Amino acid sequence: MTVVASMFYPSSAEAATSSLDELANKARYHTEEKIIDYKDVEKEGKRSVEKTGYNDVEVPIYEWELSDSTNQTSLDKDWTYKEFKDEYYIYPKNNYNQGYYAPKEFNRLYPASRTEPWAEQKEIKKQVPYKVKEPVYQSKTVSRVTQKTQAYSKADTKSKLTAKDKNLKTINVYAPSKTVMSKVNKNWYKGKISYTSYKKTTSYYTNKKIVTDIVYHNKDGKKVKAIISKGAKATKKNSNYYSDVKYTPYKKEKGKWVKQKQVKKSKKISKKDVNSKSENKKMTETKTAFVPSKFIKTKKETEKVGEKTVTKYKTVTEYKQVPVVTNYTAWDKKVQVGTKIEKEPYTYTDEETYTYTVKEPVYEYLQVENTAVQTYTNAVNFYNQHRLSQEEFLQLLQKAEIPYRVENGYDNTRYVRGSVSVGGVPHSYSYTPATLVELLIFDDQSAVNLSYLYEPYTRNDYDDVKISAGGYRIK
């Protein structure tokens, strides 16, 4: 990338007046707004209100003539209707187009029924209760590891938790994703993890059949000696070797040889009758592991905590003699029976003042610590934004408590060259992986090309000079 520019930059006397302490605080923290309460605020407004006046008018008196099950006050069985908002459409069942409209103000159609004087057998379905067990769940807040990450034996990044592989080489132990953790402090969480490790063990076994001095009666009543079979497991204790011998003796009872309980005894054996075998034994270990809080996510989860008895219902069919019910459409009609004087309302609009209450939020402003990367970004960007000297910039890193070191090395990611003209005087620069530069290296092994940042008149920000871990080499 090639950059050509003609620029004028202010002198150091025009540098920003913010103190290094203020800039360090801005680099490390940002402010978040949080609603902590609401307060009632009374306000006043004007509104139009509708008021009612009355006039005397003569109006008809109507009464509903209620329907019964006869055709005189019910809808004929060959007719039906469709209901709309303000009216009914009444029509023959066999010809929808031959109907007519009846206003709801004077007509009322609805389903009705009558009981006949005879009965019939009918299938009756009813709901019968029964009890079942259902799980009960409870919500709780759980902290889990967000990704597979290095585990530590205590809350210290220098104390990595380790194990042995099958070749007894020391390896790092990682906390699996989704492992449940509990909070130690704002930087650390801990929890139990299980992992595989290997341990060198030696096993012993007999290299031949060994006849012991233990004598017992076999099922034929003969006296025989107990035998330790070849390949039997042996143990070593205080330079001596032992192996278990098992045998089943018989005892003569009422003229018959009766089987007794099996006997197991430990016998000392000769070292020459024992072979040994060493192996790296696979084991599962469970220990308390510590994980940095940046790899933890806390959220609500549900878990089964018990059971409850719930009443449910099933359908049971019964057959009973029930009265016969005939359905029909009832038709109530409103008819005039006289007149009367009524107050007929009319409306008009007037204006009135009223008060109302609104909820307004009360805010609290919290200072929240930035991530390490955001802190690096802010501090590096402040170098040019506030016209800091190189010495002031390094003081800012210290005041912002950003661990760093400066090394000479090479930026493997930078291919940039440029030229600027300041007051008519040209100034050129070039950076490639072969250019020896000063590297500002942070704790997470990311870095900044310090030489490119300090390059006069470039006004570089963090994104222009950052180097990912592994993107540089130290001289």
CSV table of C-alpha atoms in Angstrom, one decimal:
chain,number,residue,atom,x,y,z
A,1,MET,CA,0.0,0.0,0.0
A,2,THR,CA,1.4,3.4,-1.0
A,3,VAL,CA,0.2,6.7,0.7
A,4,VAL,CA,0.9,10.2,-0.7
A,5,ALA,CA,-0.3,13.2,1.3
A,6,SER,CA,0.3,16.9,2.0
A,7,MET,CA,-0.5,17.7,5.6
A,8,PHE,CA,-0.1,20.4,8.2
A,9,TYR,CA,0.0,19.2,11.9
A,10,PRO,CA,-0.4,21.4,15.0
A,11,SER,CA,2.5,22.0,17.2
A,12,SER,CA,2.8,20.3,20.6
A,13,ALA,CA,1.5,23.5,22.2
A,14,GLU,CA,-1.8,22.7,20.5
A,15,ALA,CA,-2.0,19.2,21.9
A,16,ALA,CA,-5.2,18.2,23.8
A,17,THR,CA,-5.4,19.3,27.4
A,18,SER,CA,-6.7,16.1,28.9
A,19,SER,CA,-4.5,14.8,31.7
A,20,LEU,CA,-2.8,11.4,31.4
A,21,ASP,CA,-4.9,10.2,34.4
A,22,GLU,CA,-8.1,11.2,32.6
A,23,LEU,CA,-7.0,9.5,29.4
A,24,ALA,CA,-6.0,6.3,31.3
A,25,ASN,CA,-9.4,6.2,32.9
A,26,LYS,CA,-11.1,6.7,29.5
A,27,ALA,CA,-8.9,3.9,28.1
A,28,ARG,CA,-9.9,1.4,30.8
A,29,TYR,CA,-13.5,2.2,31.4
A,30,HIS,CA,-16.7,3.4,29.7
A,31,THR,CA,-19.9,4.6,31.2
A,32,GLU,CA,-23.2,2.7,30.9
A,33,GLU,CA,-26.6,4.2,31.6
A,34,LYS,CA,-29.0,2.2,33.7
A,35,ILE,CA,-32.6,2.9,34.7
A,36,ILE,CA,-32.8,2.4,38.5
A,37,ASP,CA,-36.3,3.8,39.2
A,38,TYR,CA,-39.2,5.7,37.8
A,39,LYS,CA,-40.7,8.9,39.3
A,40,ASP,CA,-44.2,10.4,38.9
A,41,VAL,CA,-44.3,13.7,37.1
A,42,GLU,CA,-47.6,15.7,37.0
A,43,LYS,CA,-48.4,17.6,33.8
A,44,GLU,CA,-51.2,19.8,32.6
A,45,GLY,CA,-53.0,19.8,29.3
A,46,LYS,CA,-56.2,20.8,27.5
A,47,ARG,CA,-58.6,18.4,25.8
A,48,SER,CA,-61.9,18.5,24.0
A,49,VAL,CA,-64.7,16.7,25.8
A,50,GLU,CA,-68.0,15.6,24.4
A,51,LYS,CA,-71.1,16.7,26.5
A,52,THR,CA,-74.7,15.6,26.2
A,53,GLY,CA,-77.9,17.7,26.1
A,54,TYR,CA,-81.5,16.5,25.8
A,55,ASN,CA,-84.6,17.3,23.7
A,56,ASP,CA,-88.2,16.0,24.3
A,57,VAL,CA,-89.4,13.6,21.5
A,58,GLU,CA,-92.3,11.2,21.1
A,59,VAL,CA,-91.0,7.7,20.5
A,60,PRO,CA,-92.8,4.4,19.9
A,61,ILE,CA,-93.0,1.8,22.6
A,62,TYR,CA,-91.9,-1.7,21.5
A,63,GLU,CA,-92.1,-5.0,23.2
A,64,TRP,CA,-90.6,-8.3,22.2
A,65,GLU,CA,-93.1,-11.0,21.2
A,66,LEU,CA,-91.2,-14.1,22.3
A,67,SER,CA,-91.0,-17.2,20.2
A,68,ASP,CA,-92.3,-20.7,21.0
A,69,SER,CA,-91.9,-24.0,19.1
A,70,THR,CA,-94.8,-23.4,16.8
A,71,ASN,CA,-94.4,-22.3,13.2
A,72,GLN,CA,-96.3,-19.1,13.9
A,73,THR,CA,-93.4,-17.7,16.0
A,74,SER,CA,-90.5,-19.8,14.8
A,75,LEU,CA,-88.6,-20.1,11.5
A,76,ASP,CA,-90.1,-22.8,9.2
A,77,LYS,CA,-87.9,-26.0,9.2
A,78,ASP,CA,-87.3,-25.6,5.4
A,79,TRP,CA,-85.8,-22.2,5.9
A,80,THR,CA,-82.5,-21.0,7.5
A,81,TYR,CA,-80.6,-17.8,8.0
A,82,LYS,CA,-77.2,-16.1,7.9
A,83,GLU,CA,-76.3,-13.5,10.5
A,84,PHE,CA,-74.6,-10.2,9.7
A,85,LYS,CA,-73.7,-7.3,12.0
A,86,ASP,CA,-77.0,-5.4,11.8
A,87,GLU,CA,-79.4,-7.8,10.1
A,88,TYR,CA,-80.3,-11.4,9.2
A,89,TYR,CA,-80.6,-12.9,5.7
A,90,ILE,CA,-83.4,-15.4,5.7
A,91,TYR,CA,-83.7,-17.9,2.8
A,92,PRO,CA,-85.0,-21.3,1.8
A,93,LYS,CA,-82.5,-24.1,2.4
A,94,ASN,CA,-82.7,-25.1,-1.2
A,95,ASN,CA,-82.3,-21.6,-2.8
A,96,TYR,CA,-80.1,-19.0,-1.2
A,97,ASN,CA,-81.0,-16.4,-3.8
A,98,GLN,CA,-84.7,-16.4,-2.9
A,99,GLY,CA,-84.2,-14.9,0.6
A,100,TYR,CA,-84.8,-11.5,2.2
A,101,TYR,CA,-83.2,-9.3,4.9
A,102,ALA,CA,-84.7,-8.7,8.4
A,103,PRO,CA,-83.1,-5.9,10.6
A,104,LYS,CA,-81.8,-7.1,14.0
A,105,GLU,CA,-83.5,-4.1,15.6
A,106,PHE,CA,-86.9,-5.8,15.2
A,107,ASN,CA,-85.9,-9.4,14.8
A,108,ARG,CA,-84.0,-11.9,17.0
A,109,LEU,CA,-83.1,-15.4,15.5
A,110,TYR,CA,-81.4,-18.0,17.6
A,111,PRO,CA,-81.1,-21.8,18.0
A,112,ALA,CA,-83.7,-23.4,20.4
A,113,SER,CA,-84.9,-26.8,21.3
A,114,ARG,CA,-88.0,-28.6,22.8
A,115,THR,CA,-88.2,-31.9,24.6
A,116,GLU,CA,-90.6,-34.6,23.1
A,117,PRO,CA,-92.8,-36.8,25.2
A,118,TRP,CA,-90.9,-39.9,24.2
A,119,ALA,CA,-87.3,-41.3,24.8
A,120,GLU,CA,-84.5,-43.0,22.8
A,121,GLN,CA,-81.3,-44.8,23.5
A,122,LYS,CA,-78.4,-42.5,23.2
A,123,GLU,CA,-74.6,-42.8,23.3
A,124,ILE,CA,-73.3,-40.5,26.1
A,125,LYS,CA,-69.7,-39.6,26.4
A,126,LYS,CA,-68.4,-38.3,29.7
A,127,GLN,CA,-65.0,-37.3,31.1
A,128,VAL,CA,-63.7,-39.5,33.9
A,129,PRO,CA,-60.8,-38.1,36.0
A,130,TYR,CA,-57.6,-40.0,36.6
A,131,LYS,CA,-54.2,-39.1,38.2
A,132,VAL,CA,-50.8,-39.0,36.5
A,133,LYS,CA,-47.3,-37.9,37.6
A,134,GLU,CA,-45.7,-35.0,35.8
A,135,PRO,CA,-42.3,-33.6,36.2
A,136,VAL,CA,-41.8,-30.3,38.0
A,137,TYR,CA,-39.1,-27.9,36.6
A,138,GLN,CA,-37.3,-25.1,38.4
A,139,SER,CA,-35.4,-22.2,36.9
A,140,LYS,CA,-31.9,-21.4,38.2
A,141,THR,CA,-29.0,-19.3,37.3
A,142,VAL,CA,-26.0,-21.4,36.0
A,143,SER,CA,-22.5,-20.3,34.9
A,144,ARG,CA,-20.9,-22.4,32.2
A,145,VAL,CA,-17.7,-22.5,30.2
A,146,THR,CA,-18.3,-21.0,26.8
A,147,GLN,CA,-15.6,-23.0,25.0
A,148,LYS,CA,-12.9,-25.5,25.6
A,149,THR,CA,-10.2,-23.6,27.5
A,150,GLN,CA,-7.1,-24.0,29.6
A,151,ALA,CA,-7.8,-25.0,33.2
A,152,TYR,CA,-5.8,-23.8,36.2
A,153,SER,CA,-5.1,-25.5,39.6
A,154,LYS,CA,-5.7,-22.2,41.4
A,155,ALA,CA,-6.8,-18.6,40.5
A,156,ASP,CA,-3.5,-17.8,38.8
A,157,THR,CA,-2.6,-18.0,35.1
A,158,LYS,CA,0.9,-19.3,36.1
A,159,SER,CA,-0.7,-22.4,37.7
A,160,LYS,CA,-1.9,-24.4,34.7
A,161,LEU,CA,-3.6,-27.7,35.5
A,162,THR,CA,-1.6,-30.6,33.9
A,163,ALA,CA,-1.8,-34.3,33.4
A,164,LYS,CA,0.3,-37.1,31.9
A,165,ASP,CA,-0.3,-38.6,28.4
A,166,LYS,CA,0.2,-42.3,27.6
A,167,ASN,CA,3.9,-41.6,27.2
A,168,LEU,CA,4.0,-39.9,30.6
A,169,LYS,CA,4.6,-36.5,28.9
A,170,THR,CA,3.2,-33.5,30.8
A,171,ILE,CA,0.2,-32.1,28.9
A,172,ASN,CA,-2.2,-29.2,29.7
A,173,VAL,CA,-5.7,-30.0,31.0
A,174,TYR,CA,-8.6,-28.1,29.4
A,175,ALA,CA,-12.1,-27.4,30.9
A,176,PRO,CA,-14.7,-28.7,28.5
A,177,SER,CA,-17.3,-26.4,27.0
A,178,LYS,CA,-20.5,-26.1,29.1
A,179,THR,CA,-18.8,-27.2,32.3
A,180,VAL,CA,-20.8,-25.8,35.3
A,181,MET,CA,-18.7,-23.3,37.3
A,182,SER,CA,-19.2,-21.1,40.5
A,183,LYS,CA,-17.9,-17.6,40.9
A,184,VAL,CA,-14.7,-17.0,42.9
A,185,ASN,CA,-14.3,-13.3,42.2
A,186,LYS,CA,-14.8,-11.0,39.2
A,187,ASN,CA,-11.8,-12.6,37.4
A,188,TRP,CA,-12.2,-16.3,38.2
A,189,TYR,CA,-14.7,-19.1,38.3
A,190,LYS,CA,-14.1,-22.7,39.6
A,191,GLY,CA,-15.7,-26.1,39.2
A,192,LYS,CA,-15.1,-29.8,39.1
A,193,ILE,CA,-13.8,-31.4,35.9
A,194,SER,CA,-12.8,-35.0,35.1
A,195,TYR,CA,-9.9,-35.7,32.7
A,196,THR,CA,-7.7,-38.6,31.7
A,197,SER,CA,-4.2,-39.0,33.0
A,198,TYR,CA,-1.7,-41.9,32.9
A,199,LYS,CA,0.4,-43.3,35.8
A,200,LYS,CA,3.2,-45.9,35.6
A,201,THR,CA,2.2,-49.1,37.4
A,202,THR,CA,3.9,-52.5,37.7
A,203,SER,CA,1.8,-55.7,37.9
A,204,TYR,CA,3.1,-59.1,39.0
A,205,TYR,CA,2.0,-62.6,38.0
A,206,THR,CA,3.2,-66.2,38.5
A,207,ASN,CA,5.4,-67.6,35.7
A,208,LYS,CA,4.5,-71.3,36.5
A,209,LYS,CA,2.1,-73.5,38.4
A,210,ILE,CA,3.0,-73.5,42.1
A,211,VAL,CA,2.1,-76.4,44.4
A,212,THR,CA,1.5,-75.0,47.9
A,213,ASP,CA,1.8,-76.8,51.3
A,214,ILE,CA,-1.9,-76.5,51.9
A,215,VAL,CA,-3.6,-79.9,52.0
A,216,TYR,CA,-7.3,-80.5,51.7
A,217,HIS,CA,-9.8,-83.3,50.8
A,218,ASN,CA,-11.2,-83.2,47.3
A,219,LYS,CA,-14.7,-84.5,46.2
A,220,ASP,CA,-13.4,-88.0,46.1
A,221,GLY,CA,-12.0,-87.8,49.6
A,222,LYS,CA,-8.4,-87.8,48.5
A,223,LYS,CA,-5.9,-85.5,50.1
A,224,VAL,CA,-4.5,-83.0,47.6
A,225,LYS,CA,-2.4,-79.9,47.7
A,226,ALA,CA,-3.8,-76.4,46.7
A,227,ILE,CA,-2.3,-75.1,43.5
A,228,ILE,CA,-1.6,-71.5,42.4
A,229,SER,CA,-2.1,-71.5,38.6
A,230,LYS,CA,0.4,-70.0,36.1
A,231,GLY,CA,-0.4,-66.4,35.3
A,232,ALA,CA,-2.1,-65.8,38.7
A,233,LYS,CA,-2.0,-62.2,40.0
A,234,ALA,CA,0.7,-61.6,42.6
A,235,THR,CA,1.5,-58.6,44.9
A,236,LYS,CA,4.8,-57.2,46.3
A,237,LYS,CA,5.1,-56.1,49.9
A,238,ASN,CA,8.4,-55.2,51.7
A,239,SER,CA,10.5,-57.1,49.0
A,240,ASN,CA,8.3,-60.2,49.4
A,241,TYR,CA,5.8,-61.6,46.9
A,242,TYR,CA,2.3,-63.0,47.6
A,243,SER,CA,-0.4,-64.7,45.6
A,244,ASP,CA,-3.9,-65.8,46.5
A,245,VAL,CA,-4.7,-69.6,46.4
A,246,LYS,CA,-8.3,-70.7,46.1
A,247,TYR,CA,-9.7,-74.2,46.7
A,248,THR,CA,-12.9,-75.9,47.6
A,249,PRO,CA,-12.5,-78.5,50.4
A,250,TYR,CA,-14.9,-81.4,51.1
A,251,LYS,CA,-15.9,-82.8,54.5
A,252,LYS,CA,-17.2,-86.3,55.3
A,253,GLU,CA,-20.7,-86.1,56.8
A,254,LYS,CA,-22.8,-89.2,57.4
A,255,GLY,CA,-20.6,-91.3,55.1
A,256,LYS,CA,-20.6,-88.7,52.2
A,257,TRP,CA,-18.1,-86.1,51.1
A,258,VAL,CA,-20.0,-82.8,51.3
A,259,LYS,CA,-18.8,-79.6,49.5
A,260,GLN,CA,-17.7,-76.8,51.8
A,261,LYS,CA,-17.3,-73.0,51.2
A,262,GLN,CA,-14.5,-72.0,48.9
A,263,VAL,CA,-11.4,-70.9,50.8
A,264,LYS,CA,-9.1,-68.1,49.8
A,265,LYS,CA,-5.7,-67.6,51.3
A,266,SER,CA,-2.7,-65.4,50.6
A,267,LYS,CA,0.6,-67.4,50.2
A,268,LYS,CA,4.1,-66.1,50.2
A,269,ILE,CA,5.9,-67.3,47.0
A,270,SER,CA,9.5,-67.2,45.7
A,271,LYS,CA,10.7,-64.2,43.7
A,272,LYS,CA,12.0,-66.6,40.9
A,273,ASP,CA,8.4,-67.7,40.4
A,274,VAL,CA,7.2,-64.2,39.6
A,275,ASN,CA,7.3,-62.1,36.5
A,276,SER,CA,6.5,-58.4,36.4
A,277,LYS,CA,5.1,-56.1,33.7
A,278,SER,CA,5.2,-52.3,33.8
A,279,GLU,CA,2.6,-50.2,31.9
A,280,ASN,CA,1.3,-46.7,31.8
A,281,LYS,CA,-2.2,-47.1,33.4
A,282,LYS,CA,-5.0,-44.9,32.2
A,283,MET,CA,-6.9,-43.2,35.0
A,284,THR,CA,-9.7,-40.7,35.4
A,285,GLU,CA,-9.1,-37.8,37.8
A,286,THR,CA,-11.6,-35.3,39.1
A,287,LYS,CA,-10.3,-32.0,40.5
A,288,THR,CA,-11.3,-28.5,41.1
A,289,ALA,CA,-10.4,-26.4,38.1
A,290,PHE,CA,-10.2,-22.6,37.9
A,291,VAL,CA,-11.1,-20.7,34.6
A,292,PRO,CA,-10.8,-17.0,33.8
A,293,SER,CA,-14.2,-15.2,33.9
A,294,LYS,CA,-13.9,-14.1,30.2
A,295,PHE,CA,-14.6,-17.8,29.2
A,296,ILE,CA,-17.8,-17.9,31.4
A,297,LYS,CA,-21.4,-17.2,30.5
A,298,THR,CA,-24.1,-17.0,33.1
A,299,LYS,CA,-27.8,-17.6,32.2
A,300,LYS,CA,-31.0,-19.1,33.5
A,301,GLU,CA,-31.6,-22.8,33.0
A,302,THR,CA,-34.4,-25.2,34.0
A,303,GLU,CA,-33.9,-28.5,35.8
A,304,LYS,CA,-36.2,-31.2,37.0
A,305,VAL,CA,-36.7,-30.9,40.8
A,306,GLY,CA,-39.5,-33.4,41.4
A,307,GLU,CA,-42.9,-34.6,40.4
A,308,LYS,CA,-46.5,-33.5,40.9
A,309,THR,CA,-49.8,-35.3,40.7
A,310,VAL,CA,-52.0,-34.0,37.9
A,311,THR,CA,-55.7,-34.8,37.3
A,312,LYS,CA,-56.5,-35.6,33.7
A,313,TYR,CA,-59.6,-36.8,32.0
A,314,LYS,CA,-60.5,-39.6,29.6
A,315,THR,CA,-63.7,-40.1,27.6
A,316,VAL,CA,-66.0,-43.0,28.7
A,317,THR,CA,-69.0,-44.0,26.6
A,318,GLU,CA,-72.3,-45.0,28.2
A,319,TYR,CA,-75.7,-45.8,26.7
A,320,LYS,CA,-78.9,-44.4,28.3
A,321,GLN,CA,-82.6,-43.8,27.6
A,322,VAL,CA,-82.8,-40.1,27.1
A,323,PRO,CA,-85.7,-37.8,26.1
A,324,VAL,CA,-85.8,-36.8,22.4
A,325,VAL,CA,-84.9,-33.2,21.8
A,326,THR,CA,-86.0,-31.4,18.7
A,327,ASN,CA,-84.0,-28.4,17.5
A,328,TYR,CA,-85.6,-25.4,15.8
A,329,THR,CA,-84.9,-21.8,15.0
A,330,ALA,CA,-86.7,-19.4,17.4
A,331,TRP,CA,-87.8,-16.0,16.0
A,332,ASP,CA,-88.6,-13.2,18.4
A,333,LYS,CA,-90.2,-10.1,16.9
A,334,LYS,CA,-90.4,-6.6,18.3
A,335,VAL,CA,-93.9,-5.0,17.9
A,336,GLN,CA,-95.2,-1.5,18.7
A,337,VAL,CA,-97.6,-1.3,21.7
A,338,GLY,CA,-97.8,2.6,22.1
A,339,THR,CA,-95.8,5.8,22.3
A,340,LYS,CA,-94.1,7.8,25.0
A,341,ILE,CA,-92.1,11.1,25.5
A,342,GLU,CA,-88.4,10.6,26.0
A,343,LYS,CA,-85.4,12.8,26.4
A,344,GLU,CA,-83.5,12.5,23.1
A,345,PRO,CA,-79.8,13.1,23.7
A,346,TYR,CA,-77.6,15.3,21.5
A,347,THR,CA,-73.9,16.0,21.8
A,348,TYR,CA,-71.7,19.0,21.7
A,349,THR,CA,-68.0,19.7,22.2
A,350,ASP,CA,-66.4,21.7,25.0
A,351,GLU,CA,-62.8,22.3,26.2
A,352,GLU,CA,-61.5,21.6,29.7
A,353,THR,CA,-58.1,21.7,31.5
A,354,TYR,CA,-56.9,18.5,33.1
A,355,THR,CA,-53.8,17.1,34.8
A,356,TYR,CA,-52.1,13.8,34.2
A,357,THR,CA,-49.2,11.9,35.6
A,358,VAL,CA,-46.4,10.3,33.6
A,359,LYS,CA,-43.6,8.0,34.6
A,360,GLU,CA,-40.2,9.4,33.9
A,361,PRO,CA,-37.0,7.3,34.4
A,362,VAL,CA,-34.3,7.9,37.0
A,363,TYR,CA,-30.9,7.0,35.6
A,364,GLU,CA,-27.7,5.8,37.3
A,365,TYR,CA,-24.4,6.0,35.4
A,366,LEU,CA,-22.1,3.1,35.9
A,367,GLN,CA,-18.4,2.9,35.1
A,368,VAL,CA,-17.7,-0.4,33.3
A,369,GLU,CA,-14.3,-1.9,32.7
A,370,ASN,CA,-13.4,-2.4,29.0
A,371,THR,CA,-12.1,-5.6,27.5
A,372,ALA,CA,-8.3,-5.8,27.1
A,373,VAL,CA,-8.5,-5.3,23.4
A,374,GLN,CA,-10.7,-2.2,23.7
A,375,THR,CA,-8.3,-0.8,26.4
A,376,TYR,CA,-5.4,-1.3,23.9
A,377,THR,CA,-7.4,0.3,21.1
A,378,ASN,CA,-8.3,3.4,23.2
A,379,ALA,CA,-4.8,3.9,24.5
A,380,VAL,CA,-3.2,3.6,21.1
A,381,ASN,CA,-5.8,5.9,19.5
A,382,PHE,CA,-5.3,8.5,22.2
A,383,TYR,CA,-1.6,8.9,21.1
A,384,ASN,CA,-2.6,10.8,17.9
A,385,GLN,CA,-5.9,12.1,19.0
A,386,HIS,CA,-4.3,14.0,22.0
A,387,ARG,CA,-0.9,14.7,20.4
A,388,LEU,CA,1.0,12.8,23.1
A,389,SER,CA,4.7,12.5,23.0
A,390,GLN,CA,6.3,9.0,22.9
A,391,GLU,CA,7.2,9.4,26.6
A,392,GLU,CA,3.6,10.4,27.5
A,393,PHE,CA,2.2,7.5,25.5
A,394,LEU,CA,4.2,5.0,27.5
A,395,GLN,CA,3.2,6.7,30.8
A,396,LEU,CA,-0.4,6.4,29.6
A,397,LEU,CA,0.0,2.6,29.2
A,398,GLN,CA,1.3,2.4,32.8
A,399,LYS,CA,-1.4,4.6,34.2
A,400,ALA,CA,-4.0,2.5,32.4
A,401,GLU,CA,-2.4,-0.6,34.0
A,402,ILE,CA,-1.8,-2.2,30.6
A,403,PRO,CA,1.1,-4.8,30.9
A,404,TYR,CA,3.5,-4.4,28.0
A,405,ARG,CA,7.1,-4.8,26.8
A,406,VAL,CA,9.0,-3.2,24.0
A,407,GLU,CA,11.1,-5.4,21.8
A,408,ASN,CA,13.0,-5.0,18.5
A,409,GLY,CA,11.6,-7.3,15.8
A,410,TYR,CA,9.8,-7.7,12.5
A,411,ASP,CA,6.2,-7.1,11.6
A,412,ASN,CA,5.2,-10.0,9.3
A,413,THR,CA,1.8,-8.4,8.4
A,414,ARG,CA,2.9,-4.9,7.3
A,415,TYR,CA,3.4,-3.9,3.6
A,416,VAL,CA,3.1,-0.1,3.5
A,417,ARG,CA,5.0,2.8,2.1
A,418,GLY,CA,4.1,6.4,1.9
A,419,SER,CA,5.2,10.0,1.4
A,420,VAL,CA,4.0,13.2,2.9
A,421,SER,CA,4.9,16.8,2.2
A,422,VAL,CA,5.1,19.1,5.3
A,423,GLY,CA,5.7,22.7,4.4
A,424,GLY,CA,7.0,21.7,1.0
A,425,VAL,CA,9.6,19.3,2.5
A,426,PRO,CA,9.0,15.6,1.4
A,427,HIS,CA,9.2,12.8,4.0
A,428,SER,CA,9.0,9.1,2.9
A,429,TYR,CA,8.6,5.9,4.9
A,430,SER,CA,8.4,2.2,4.1
A,431,TYR,CA,7.5,-0.9,6.3
A,432,THR,CA,7.7,-4.5,5.1
A,433,PRO,CA,8.3,-7.8,7.0
A,434,ALA,CA,12.1,-7.2,6.5
A,435,THR,CA,12.0,-3.8,8.2
A,436,LEU,CA,13.4,-3.8,11.8
A,437,VAL,CA,10.9,-2.0,14.0
A,438,GLU,CA,10.0,-1.5,17.6
A,439,LEU,CA,7.2,-3.8,18.8
A,440,LEU,CA,4.9,-3.0,21.7
A,441,ILE,CA,3.8,-6.5,23.0
A,442,PHE,CA,0.8,-7.0,25.3
A,443,ASP,CA,0.0,-9.8,27.7
A,444,ASP,CA,-2.2,-11.6,25.2
A,445,GLN,CA,0.8,-11.7,22.8
A,446,SER,CA,-0.9,-9.3,20.4
A,447,ALA,CA,1.3,-6.4,19.5
A,448,VAL,CA,1.5,-2.9,17.9
A,449,ASN,CA,4.1,-1.7,15.3
A,450,LEU,CA,5.4,1.1,17.5
A,451,SER,CA,7.7,2.4,14.8
A,452,TYR,CA,4.8,2.8,12.4
A,453,LEU,CA,2.6,4.4,15.1
A,454,TYR,CA,5.4,6.9,15.9
A,455,GLU,CA,5.9,7.7,12.2
A,456,PRO,CA,5.6,11.5,11.9
A,457,TYR,CA,2.4,12.9,10.2
A,458,THR,CA,0.8,9.5,9.6
A,459,ARG,CA,-2.0,9.9,12.2
A,460,ASN,CA,-2.3,6.1,12.5
A,461,ASP,CA,-4.9,4.5,14.8
A,462,TYR,CA,-4.9,1.1,16.5
A,463,ASP,CA,-6.4,-0.7,13.5
A,464,ASP,CA,-3.5,0.7,11.3
A,465,VAL,CA,-0.7,-0.6,13.6
A,466,LYS,CA,-2.1,-3.7,15.4
A,467,ILE,CA,-0.5,-7.1,15.0
A,468,SER,CA,-2.2,-10.4,15.9
A,469,ALA,CA,-0.4,-12.9,18.1
A,470,GLY,CA,2.0,-14.8,15.9
A,471,GLY,CA,2.1,-12.0,13.3
A,472,TYR,CA,5.5,-10.8,14.3
A,473,ARG,CA,9.0,-12.1,15.3
A,474,ILE,CA,11.4,-10.9,17.8
A,475,LYS,CA,15.0,-10.2,16.8
